[in-house]
PDB file of C-alpha atoms in Angstrom:
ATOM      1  CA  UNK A 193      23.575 -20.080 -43.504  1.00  0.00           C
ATOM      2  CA  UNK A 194      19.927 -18.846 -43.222  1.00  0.00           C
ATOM      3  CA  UNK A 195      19.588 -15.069 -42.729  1.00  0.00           C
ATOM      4  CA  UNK A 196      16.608 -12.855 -42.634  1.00  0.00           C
ATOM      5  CA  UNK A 197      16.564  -9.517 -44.018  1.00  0.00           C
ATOM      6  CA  UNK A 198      14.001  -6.827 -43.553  1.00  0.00           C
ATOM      7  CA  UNK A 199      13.182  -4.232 -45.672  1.00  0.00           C
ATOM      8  CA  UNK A 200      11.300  -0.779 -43.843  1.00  0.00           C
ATOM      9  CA  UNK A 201      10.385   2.403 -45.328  1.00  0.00           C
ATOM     10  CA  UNK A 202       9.369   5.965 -43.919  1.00  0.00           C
ATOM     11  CA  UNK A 203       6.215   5.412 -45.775  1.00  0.00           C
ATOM     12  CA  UNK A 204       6.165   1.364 -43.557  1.00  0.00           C
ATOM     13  CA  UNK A 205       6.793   3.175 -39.938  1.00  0.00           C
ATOM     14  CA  UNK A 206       3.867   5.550 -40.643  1.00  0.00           C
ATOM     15  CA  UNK A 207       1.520   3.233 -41.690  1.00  0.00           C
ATOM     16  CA  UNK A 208       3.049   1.422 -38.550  1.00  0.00           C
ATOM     17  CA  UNK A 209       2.343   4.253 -36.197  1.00  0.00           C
ATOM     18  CA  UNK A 210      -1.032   4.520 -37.641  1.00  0.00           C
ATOM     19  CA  UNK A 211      -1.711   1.199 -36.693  1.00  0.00           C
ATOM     20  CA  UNK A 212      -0.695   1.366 -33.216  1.00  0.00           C
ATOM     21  CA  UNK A 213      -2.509   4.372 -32.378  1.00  0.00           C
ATOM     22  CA  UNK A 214      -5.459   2.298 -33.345  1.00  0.00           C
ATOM     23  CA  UNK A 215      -4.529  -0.755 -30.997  1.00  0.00           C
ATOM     24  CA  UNK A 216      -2.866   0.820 -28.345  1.00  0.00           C
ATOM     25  CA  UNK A 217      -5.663   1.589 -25.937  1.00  0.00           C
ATOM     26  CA  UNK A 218      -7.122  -1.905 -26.445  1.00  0.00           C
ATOM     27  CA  UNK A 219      -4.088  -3.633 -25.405  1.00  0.00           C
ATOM     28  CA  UNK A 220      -3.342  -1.511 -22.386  1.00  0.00           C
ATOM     29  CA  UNK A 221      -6.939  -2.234 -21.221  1.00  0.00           C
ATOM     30  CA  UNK A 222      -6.085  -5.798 -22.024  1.00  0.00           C
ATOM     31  CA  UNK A 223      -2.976  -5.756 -19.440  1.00  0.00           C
ATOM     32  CA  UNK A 224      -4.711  -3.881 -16.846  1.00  0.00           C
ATOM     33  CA  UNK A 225      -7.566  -6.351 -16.926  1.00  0.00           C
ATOM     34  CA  UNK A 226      -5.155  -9.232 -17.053  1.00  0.00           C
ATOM     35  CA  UNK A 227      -3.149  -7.996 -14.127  1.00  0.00           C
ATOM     36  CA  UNK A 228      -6.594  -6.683 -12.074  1.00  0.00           C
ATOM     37  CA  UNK A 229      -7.325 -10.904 -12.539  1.00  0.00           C
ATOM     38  CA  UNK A 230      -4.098 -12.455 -11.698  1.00  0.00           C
ATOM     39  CA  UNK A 231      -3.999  -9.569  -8.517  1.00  0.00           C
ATOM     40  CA  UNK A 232      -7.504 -10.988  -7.245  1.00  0.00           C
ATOM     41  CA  UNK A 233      -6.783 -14.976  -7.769  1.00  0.00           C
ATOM     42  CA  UNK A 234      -3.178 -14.786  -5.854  1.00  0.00           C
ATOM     43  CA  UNK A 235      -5.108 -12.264  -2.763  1.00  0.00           C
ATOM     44  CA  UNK A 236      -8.135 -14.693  -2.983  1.00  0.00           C
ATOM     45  CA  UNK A 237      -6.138 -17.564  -2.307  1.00  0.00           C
ATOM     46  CA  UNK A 238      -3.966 -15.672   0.467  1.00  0.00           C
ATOM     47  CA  UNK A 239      -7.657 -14.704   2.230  1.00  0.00           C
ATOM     48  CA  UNK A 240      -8.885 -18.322   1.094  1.00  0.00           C
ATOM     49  CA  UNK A 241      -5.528 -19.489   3.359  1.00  0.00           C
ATOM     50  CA  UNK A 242      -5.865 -16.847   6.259  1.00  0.00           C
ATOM     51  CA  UNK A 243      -9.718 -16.193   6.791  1.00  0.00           C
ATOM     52  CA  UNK A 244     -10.391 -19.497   9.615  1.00  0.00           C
ATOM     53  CA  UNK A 245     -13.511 -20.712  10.589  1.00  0.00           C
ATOM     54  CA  UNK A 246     -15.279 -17.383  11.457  1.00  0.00           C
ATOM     55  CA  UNK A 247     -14.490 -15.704   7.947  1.00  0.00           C
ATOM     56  CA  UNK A 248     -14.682 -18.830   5.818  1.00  0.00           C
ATOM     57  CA  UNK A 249     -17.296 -17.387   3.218  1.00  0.00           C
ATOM     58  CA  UNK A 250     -14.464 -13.959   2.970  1.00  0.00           C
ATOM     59  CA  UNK A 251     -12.779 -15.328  -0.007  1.00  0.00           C
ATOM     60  CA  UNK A 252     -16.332 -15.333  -2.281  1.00  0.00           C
ATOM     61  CA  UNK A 253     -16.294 -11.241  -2.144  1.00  0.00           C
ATOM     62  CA  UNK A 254     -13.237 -10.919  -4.024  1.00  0.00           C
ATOM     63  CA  UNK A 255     -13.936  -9.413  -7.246  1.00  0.00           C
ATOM     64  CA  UNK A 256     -12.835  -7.588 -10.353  1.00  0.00           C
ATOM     65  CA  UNK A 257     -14.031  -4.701 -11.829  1.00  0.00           C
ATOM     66  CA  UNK A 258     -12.407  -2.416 -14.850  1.00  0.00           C
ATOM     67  CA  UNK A 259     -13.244   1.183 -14.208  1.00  0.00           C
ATOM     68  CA  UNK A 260     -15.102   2.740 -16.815  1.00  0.00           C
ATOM     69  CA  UNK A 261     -13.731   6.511 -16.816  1.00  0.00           C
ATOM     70  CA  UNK A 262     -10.989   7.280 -18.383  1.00  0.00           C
ATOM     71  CA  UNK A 263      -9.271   9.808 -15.829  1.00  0.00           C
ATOM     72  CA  UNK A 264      -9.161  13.445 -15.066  1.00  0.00           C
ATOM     73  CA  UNK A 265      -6.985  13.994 -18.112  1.00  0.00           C
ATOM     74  CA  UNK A 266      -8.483  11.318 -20.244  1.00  0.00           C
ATOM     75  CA  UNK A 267      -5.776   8.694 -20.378  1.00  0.00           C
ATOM     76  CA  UNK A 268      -5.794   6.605 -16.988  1.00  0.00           C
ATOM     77  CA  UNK A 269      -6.555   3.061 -17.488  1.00  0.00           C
ATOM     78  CA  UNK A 270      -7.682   1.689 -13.929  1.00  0.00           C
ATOM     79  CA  UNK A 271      -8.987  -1.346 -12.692  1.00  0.00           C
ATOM     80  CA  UNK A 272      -9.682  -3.036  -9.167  1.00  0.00           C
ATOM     81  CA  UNK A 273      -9.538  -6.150  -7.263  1.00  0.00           C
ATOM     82  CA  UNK A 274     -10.564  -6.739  -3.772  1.00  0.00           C
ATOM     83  CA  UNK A 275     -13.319  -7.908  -1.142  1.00  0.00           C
ATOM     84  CA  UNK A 276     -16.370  -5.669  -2.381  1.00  0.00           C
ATOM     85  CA  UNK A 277     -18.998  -4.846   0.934  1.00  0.00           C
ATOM     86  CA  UNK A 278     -21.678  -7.223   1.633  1.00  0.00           C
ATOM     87  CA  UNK A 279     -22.106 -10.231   3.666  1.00  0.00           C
ATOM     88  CA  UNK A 280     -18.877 -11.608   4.627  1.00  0.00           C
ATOM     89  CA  UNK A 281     -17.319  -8.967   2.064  1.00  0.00           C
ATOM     90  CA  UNK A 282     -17.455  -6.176   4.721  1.00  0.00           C
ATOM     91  CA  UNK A 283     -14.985  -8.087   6.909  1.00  0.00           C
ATOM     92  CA  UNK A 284     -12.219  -6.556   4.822  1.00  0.00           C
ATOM     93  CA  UNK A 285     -12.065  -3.406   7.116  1.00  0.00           C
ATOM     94  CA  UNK A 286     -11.009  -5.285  10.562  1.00  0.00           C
ATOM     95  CA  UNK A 287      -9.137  -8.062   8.314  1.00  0.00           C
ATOM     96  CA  UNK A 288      -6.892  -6.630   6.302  1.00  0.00           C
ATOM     97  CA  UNK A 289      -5.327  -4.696   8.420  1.00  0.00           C
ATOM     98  CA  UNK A 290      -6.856  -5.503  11.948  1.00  0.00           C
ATOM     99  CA  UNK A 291      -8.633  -4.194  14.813  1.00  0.00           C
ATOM    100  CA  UNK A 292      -7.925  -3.480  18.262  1.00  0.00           C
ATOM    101  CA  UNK A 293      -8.730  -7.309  18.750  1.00  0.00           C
ATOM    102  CA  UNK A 294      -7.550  -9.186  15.451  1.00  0.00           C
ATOM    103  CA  UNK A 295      -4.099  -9.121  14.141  1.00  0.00           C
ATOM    104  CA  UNK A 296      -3.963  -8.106  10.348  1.00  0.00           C
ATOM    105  CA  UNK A 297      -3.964 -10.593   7.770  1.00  0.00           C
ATOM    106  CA  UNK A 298      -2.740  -8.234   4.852  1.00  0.00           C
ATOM    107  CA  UNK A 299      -3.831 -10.152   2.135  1.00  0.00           C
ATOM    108  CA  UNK A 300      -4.531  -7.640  -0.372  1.00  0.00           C
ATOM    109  CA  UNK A 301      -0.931  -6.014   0.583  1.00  0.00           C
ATOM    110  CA  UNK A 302       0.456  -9.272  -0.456  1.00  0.00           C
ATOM    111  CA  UNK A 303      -0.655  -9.653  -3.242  1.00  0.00           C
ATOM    112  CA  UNK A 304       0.278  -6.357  -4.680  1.00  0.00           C
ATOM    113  CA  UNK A 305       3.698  -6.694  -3.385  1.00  0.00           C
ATOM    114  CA  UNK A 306       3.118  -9.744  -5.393  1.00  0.00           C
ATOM    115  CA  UNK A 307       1.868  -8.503  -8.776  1.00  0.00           C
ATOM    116  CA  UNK A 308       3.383  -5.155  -9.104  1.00  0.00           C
ATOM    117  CA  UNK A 309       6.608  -5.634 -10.008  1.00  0.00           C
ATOM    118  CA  UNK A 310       5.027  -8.379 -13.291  1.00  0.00           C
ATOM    119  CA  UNK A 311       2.707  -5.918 -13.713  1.00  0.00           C
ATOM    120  CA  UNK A 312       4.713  -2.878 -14.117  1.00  0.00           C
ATOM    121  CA  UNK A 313       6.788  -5.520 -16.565  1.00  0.00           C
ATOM    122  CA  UNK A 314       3.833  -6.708 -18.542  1.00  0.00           C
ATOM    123  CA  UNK A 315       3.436  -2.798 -19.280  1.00  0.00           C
ATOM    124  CA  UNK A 316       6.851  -2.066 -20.393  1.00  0.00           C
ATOM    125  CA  UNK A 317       6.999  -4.970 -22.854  1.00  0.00           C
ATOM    126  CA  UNK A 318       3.734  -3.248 -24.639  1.00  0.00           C
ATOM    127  CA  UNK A 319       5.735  -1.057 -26.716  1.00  0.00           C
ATOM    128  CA  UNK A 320       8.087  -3.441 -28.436  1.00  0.00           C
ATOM    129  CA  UNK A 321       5.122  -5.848 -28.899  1.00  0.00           C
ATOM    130  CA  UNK A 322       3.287  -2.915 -31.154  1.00  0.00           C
ATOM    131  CA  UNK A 323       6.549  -2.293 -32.585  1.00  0.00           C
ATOM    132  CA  UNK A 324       7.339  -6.367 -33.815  1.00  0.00           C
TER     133      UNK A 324
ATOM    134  CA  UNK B 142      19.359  -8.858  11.471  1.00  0.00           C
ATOM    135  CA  UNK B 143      16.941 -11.593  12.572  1.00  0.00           C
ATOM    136  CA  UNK B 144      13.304 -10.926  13.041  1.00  0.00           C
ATOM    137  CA  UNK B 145      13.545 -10.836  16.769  1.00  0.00           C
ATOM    138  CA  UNK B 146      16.326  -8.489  16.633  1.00  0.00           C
ATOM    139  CA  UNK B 147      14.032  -6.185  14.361  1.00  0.00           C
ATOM    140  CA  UNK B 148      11.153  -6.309  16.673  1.00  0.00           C
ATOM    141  CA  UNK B 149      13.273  -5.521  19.352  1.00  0.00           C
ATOM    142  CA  UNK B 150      14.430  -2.357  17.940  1.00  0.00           C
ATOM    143  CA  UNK B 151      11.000  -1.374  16.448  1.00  0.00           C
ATOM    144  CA  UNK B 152       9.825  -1.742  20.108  1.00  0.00           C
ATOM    145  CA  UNK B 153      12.230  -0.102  21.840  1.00  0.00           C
ATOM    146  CA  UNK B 154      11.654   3.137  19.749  1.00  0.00           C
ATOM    147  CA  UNK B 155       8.348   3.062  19.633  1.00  0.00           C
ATOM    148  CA  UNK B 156       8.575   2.338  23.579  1.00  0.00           C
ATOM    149  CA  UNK B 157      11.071   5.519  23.878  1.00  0.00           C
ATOM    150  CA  UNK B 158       8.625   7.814  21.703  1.00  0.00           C
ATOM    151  CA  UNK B 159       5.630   6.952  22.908  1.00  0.00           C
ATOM    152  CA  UNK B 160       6.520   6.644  26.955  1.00  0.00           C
ATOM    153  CA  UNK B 161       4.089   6.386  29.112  1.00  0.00           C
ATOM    154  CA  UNK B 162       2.261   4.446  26.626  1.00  0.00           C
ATOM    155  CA  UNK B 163       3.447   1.238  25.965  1.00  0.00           C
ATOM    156  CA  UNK B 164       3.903  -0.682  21.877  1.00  0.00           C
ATOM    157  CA  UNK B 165       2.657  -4.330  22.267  1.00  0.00           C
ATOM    158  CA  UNK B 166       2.942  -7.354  20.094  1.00  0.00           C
ATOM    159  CA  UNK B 167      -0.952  -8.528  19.868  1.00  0.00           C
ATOM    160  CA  UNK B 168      -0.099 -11.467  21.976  1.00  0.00           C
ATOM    161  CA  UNK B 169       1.415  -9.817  24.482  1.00  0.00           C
ATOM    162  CA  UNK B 170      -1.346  -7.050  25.534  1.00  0.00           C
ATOM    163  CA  UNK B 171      -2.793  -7.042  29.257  1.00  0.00           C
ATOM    164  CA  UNK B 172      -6.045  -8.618  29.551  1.00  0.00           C
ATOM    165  CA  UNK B 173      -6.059  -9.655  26.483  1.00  0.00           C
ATOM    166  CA  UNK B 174      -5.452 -13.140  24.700  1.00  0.00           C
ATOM    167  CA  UNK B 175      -5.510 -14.276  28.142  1.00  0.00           C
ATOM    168  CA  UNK B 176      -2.979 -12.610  29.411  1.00  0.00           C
ATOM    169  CA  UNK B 177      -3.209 -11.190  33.223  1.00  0.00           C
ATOM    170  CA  UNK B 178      -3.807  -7.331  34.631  1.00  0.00           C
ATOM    171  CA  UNK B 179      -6.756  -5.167  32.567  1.00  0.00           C
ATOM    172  CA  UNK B 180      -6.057  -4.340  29.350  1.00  0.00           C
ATOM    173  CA  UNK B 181      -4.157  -0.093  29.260  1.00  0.00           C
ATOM    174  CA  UNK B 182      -6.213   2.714  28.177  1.00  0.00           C
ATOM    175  CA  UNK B 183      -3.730   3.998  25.884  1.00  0.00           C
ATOM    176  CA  UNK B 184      -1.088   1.256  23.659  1.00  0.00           C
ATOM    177  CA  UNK B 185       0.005   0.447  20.577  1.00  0.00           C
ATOM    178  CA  UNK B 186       0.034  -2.840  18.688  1.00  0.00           C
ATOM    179  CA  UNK B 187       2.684  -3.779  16.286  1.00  0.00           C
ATOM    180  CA  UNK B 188       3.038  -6.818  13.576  1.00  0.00           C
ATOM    181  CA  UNK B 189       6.294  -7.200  11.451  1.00  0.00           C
ATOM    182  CA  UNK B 190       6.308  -9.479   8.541  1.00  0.00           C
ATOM    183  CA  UNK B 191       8.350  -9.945   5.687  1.00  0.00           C
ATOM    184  CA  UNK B 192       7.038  -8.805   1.801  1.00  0.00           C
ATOM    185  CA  UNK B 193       8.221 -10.461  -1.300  1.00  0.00           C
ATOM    186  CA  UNK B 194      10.446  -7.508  -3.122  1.00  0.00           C
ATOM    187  CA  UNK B 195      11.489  -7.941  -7.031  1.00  0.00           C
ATOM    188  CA  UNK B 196      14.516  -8.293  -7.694  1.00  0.00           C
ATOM    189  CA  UNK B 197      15.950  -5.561 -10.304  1.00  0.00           C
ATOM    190  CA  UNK B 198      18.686  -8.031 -11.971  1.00  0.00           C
ATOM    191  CA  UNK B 199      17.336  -9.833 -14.831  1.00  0.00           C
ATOM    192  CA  UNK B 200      20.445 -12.441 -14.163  1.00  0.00           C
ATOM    193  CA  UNK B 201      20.848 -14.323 -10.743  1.00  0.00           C
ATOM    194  CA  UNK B 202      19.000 -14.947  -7.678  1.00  0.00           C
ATOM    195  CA  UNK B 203      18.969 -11.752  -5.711  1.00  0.00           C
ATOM    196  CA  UNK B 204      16.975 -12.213  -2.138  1.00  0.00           C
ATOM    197  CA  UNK B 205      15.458  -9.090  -0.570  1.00  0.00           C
ATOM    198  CA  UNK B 206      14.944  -9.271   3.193  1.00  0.00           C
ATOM    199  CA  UNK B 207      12.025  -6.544   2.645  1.00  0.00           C
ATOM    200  CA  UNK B 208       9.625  -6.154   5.652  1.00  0.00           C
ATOM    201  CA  UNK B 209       6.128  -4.759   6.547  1.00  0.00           C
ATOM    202  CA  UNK B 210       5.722  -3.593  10.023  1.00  0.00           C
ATOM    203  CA  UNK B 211       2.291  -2.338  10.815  1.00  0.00           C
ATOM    204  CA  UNK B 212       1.493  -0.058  14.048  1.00  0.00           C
ATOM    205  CA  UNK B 213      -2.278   0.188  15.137  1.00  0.00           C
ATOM    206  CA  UNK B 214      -2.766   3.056  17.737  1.00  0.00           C
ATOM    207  CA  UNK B 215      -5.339   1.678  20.296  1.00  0.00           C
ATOM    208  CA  UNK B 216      -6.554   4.809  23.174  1.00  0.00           C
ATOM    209  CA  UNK B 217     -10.198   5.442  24.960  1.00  0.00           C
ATOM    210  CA  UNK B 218     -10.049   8.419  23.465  1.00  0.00           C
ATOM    211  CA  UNK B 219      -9.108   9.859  20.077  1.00  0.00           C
ATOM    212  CA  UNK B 220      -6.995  12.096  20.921  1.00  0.00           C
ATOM    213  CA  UNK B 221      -4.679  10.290  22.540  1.00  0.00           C
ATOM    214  CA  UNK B 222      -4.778   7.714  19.192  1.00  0.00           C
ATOM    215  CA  UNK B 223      -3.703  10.896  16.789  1.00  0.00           C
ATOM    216  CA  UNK B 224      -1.175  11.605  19.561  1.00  0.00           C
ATOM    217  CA  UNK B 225       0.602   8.284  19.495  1.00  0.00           C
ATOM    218  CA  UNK B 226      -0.028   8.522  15.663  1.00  0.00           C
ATOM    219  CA  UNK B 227       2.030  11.458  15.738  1.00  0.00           C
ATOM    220  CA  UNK B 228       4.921  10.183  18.146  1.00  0.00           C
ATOM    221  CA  UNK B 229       5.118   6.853  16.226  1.00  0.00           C
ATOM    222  CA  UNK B 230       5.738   8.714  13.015  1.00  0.00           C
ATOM    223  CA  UNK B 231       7.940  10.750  14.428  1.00  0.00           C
ATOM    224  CA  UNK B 232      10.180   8.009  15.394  1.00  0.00           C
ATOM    225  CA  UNK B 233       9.855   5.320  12.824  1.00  0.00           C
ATOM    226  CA  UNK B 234       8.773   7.243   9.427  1.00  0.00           C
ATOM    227  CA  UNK B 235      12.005   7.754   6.746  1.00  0.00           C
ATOM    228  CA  UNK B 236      14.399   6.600  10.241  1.00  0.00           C
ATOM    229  CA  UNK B 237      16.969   4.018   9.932  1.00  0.00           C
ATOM    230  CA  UNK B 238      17.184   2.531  13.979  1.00  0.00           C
ATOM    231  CA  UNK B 239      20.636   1.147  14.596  1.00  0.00           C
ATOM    232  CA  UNK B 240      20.757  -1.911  17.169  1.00  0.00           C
ATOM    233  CA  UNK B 241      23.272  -4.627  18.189  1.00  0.00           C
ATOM    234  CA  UNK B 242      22.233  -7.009  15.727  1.00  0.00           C
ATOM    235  CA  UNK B 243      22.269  -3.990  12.544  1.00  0.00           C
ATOM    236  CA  UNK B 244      20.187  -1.694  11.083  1.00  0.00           C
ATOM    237  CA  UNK B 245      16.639  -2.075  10.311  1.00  0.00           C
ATOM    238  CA  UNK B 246      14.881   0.431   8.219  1.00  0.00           C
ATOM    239  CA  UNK B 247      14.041   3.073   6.676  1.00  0.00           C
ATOM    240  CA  UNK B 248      10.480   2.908   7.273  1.00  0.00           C
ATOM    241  CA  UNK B 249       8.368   4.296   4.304  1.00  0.00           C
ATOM    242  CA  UNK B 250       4.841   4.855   4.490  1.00  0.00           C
ATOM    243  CA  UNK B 251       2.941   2.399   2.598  1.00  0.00           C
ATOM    244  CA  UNK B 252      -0.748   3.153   3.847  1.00  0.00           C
ATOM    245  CA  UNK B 253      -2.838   4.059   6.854  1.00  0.00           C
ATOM    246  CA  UNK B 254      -6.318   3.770   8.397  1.00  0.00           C
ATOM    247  CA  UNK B 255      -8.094   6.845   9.946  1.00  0.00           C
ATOM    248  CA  UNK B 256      -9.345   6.139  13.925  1.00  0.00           C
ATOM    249  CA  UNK B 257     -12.491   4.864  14.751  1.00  0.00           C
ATOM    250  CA  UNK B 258     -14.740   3.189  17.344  1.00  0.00           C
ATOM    251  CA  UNK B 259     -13.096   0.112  17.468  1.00  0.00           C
ATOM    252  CA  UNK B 260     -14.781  -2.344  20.781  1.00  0.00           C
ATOM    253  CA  UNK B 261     -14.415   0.143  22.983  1.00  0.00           C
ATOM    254  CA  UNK B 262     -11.464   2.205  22.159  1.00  0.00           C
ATOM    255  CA  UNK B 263     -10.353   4.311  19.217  1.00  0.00           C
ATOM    256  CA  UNK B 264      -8.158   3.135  16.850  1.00  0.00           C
ATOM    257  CA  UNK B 265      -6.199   3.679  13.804  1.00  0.00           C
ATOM    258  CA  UNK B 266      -3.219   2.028  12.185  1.00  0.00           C
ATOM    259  CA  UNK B 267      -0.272   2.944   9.686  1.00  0.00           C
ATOM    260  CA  UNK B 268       1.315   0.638   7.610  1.00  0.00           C
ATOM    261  CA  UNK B 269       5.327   0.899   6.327  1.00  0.00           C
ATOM    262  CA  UNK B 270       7.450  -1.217   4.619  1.00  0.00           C
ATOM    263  CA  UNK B 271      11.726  -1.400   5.124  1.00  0.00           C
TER     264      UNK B 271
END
């Protein structure tokens, strides 16, 4: 029978914790940017399916961007996704969700009911990755 | 409760809250989308749709019937939008509304839009999900 057995010290958890401190802020970054990316694709898609003929070039102004500030108390790690303003970019006002005229299409709403739960998973499982 | 049976009650409350003015669905406004008589100078549109909600077991299939109903206040002037905005939250916001078919609700604020010029009229919208 094959067994593994591990072998950790006070002295191994500090240098450990050390380490951690050192990638921890990376790797949260890293899953906000991931999850900022996989938010935009599914919403692009949704607008890609929903914007018609009149909105057709809608989808292009999706973007990402990873916000450069680090908060009011200097540990917020934010990103967004979204239609930014600009040619048919500025459509997101009366699209998302509608005008007195246009239903909504809630695309963006869709796709975070989409991502948020994975995301909110994604950051849970950080600690017992750092901790492997 | 079926989707009908939702937007029935939605209606209906909004309808009761808001009388005289009167909660659409956007196909069914006067002189709009073709439809006859000139369009009111005070109303409310409503869409209902459903969301995808996680499910919190990490064994089985568990199915959500989550749902996102979105009211847009629509008046000549804006006043009368912040007034129906008022009503409407009144009647919907953290309020289960029983029916025949069940219950549907409660509705939690999920996000809103402030009024402005909108073709014409003023308008504003809030967004909840049950």
């Amino acid at each position: 029978m094959a067994s593994i057995r591990v072998m950790h010290g006070i002295g191994d958890l500090a240098d450990d914790l050390d380490a951690i401190r050192l990638r921890a802020r990376g790797d949260m970054r890293a899953v906000v940017r991931d999850g900022v990316k996989v938010g935009n694709t599914v919403a692009k898609d949704l607008a890609r399916e929903s914007s018609g003929k009149h909105a057709k070039k809608y989808p292009r102004s999706f973007t990402t961007s990873m916000n450069a500030g680090l908060g009011l108390f200097g540990n917020t790690i934010s990103g967004e996704y979204g239609p930014v303003p600009g040619d048919q970019g500025s459509l997101a006002g009366i699209l998302e969700n509608g005008s007195v005229n246009n239903p909504p299409h809630r695309n963006l709403a869709r796709s975070a009911d989409l991502i948020g739960p994975s995301f909110a998973q994604e950051v849970s499982r950080l600690p017992s990755k750092w901790f492997w | 409760m079926t989707e009908k049976e939702q937007a029935t009650a939605i209606l209906e409350a909004l309808n009761s809250a808001l009388s005289p003015a009167v909660a659409y669905e956007y196909d069914k406004v006067p002189g709009s989308y073709g439809n006859n008589g000139s369009r009111p100078a005070k109303y409310v549109l409503v869409d209902i749709s459903r969301r995808y909600v996680e499910k919190r077991l990490s064994s089985g299939e568990v199915s959500v019937s989550g749902g996102r109903l979105g009211v847009r206040y629509v008046a000549k002037s804006t006043n009368d939008a912040r007034n129906m905005r008022t009503l409407a939250t009144a009647a919907l916001e953290d309020k289960i509304l029983v029916a025949a078919g069940g219950e549907v609700g409660p509705f939690v604020f999920e996000s809103a839009e402030a009024i402005v010029p909108d073709d014409g009229y003023q308008s504003g919208a809030d967004v909840f999900t049950f």
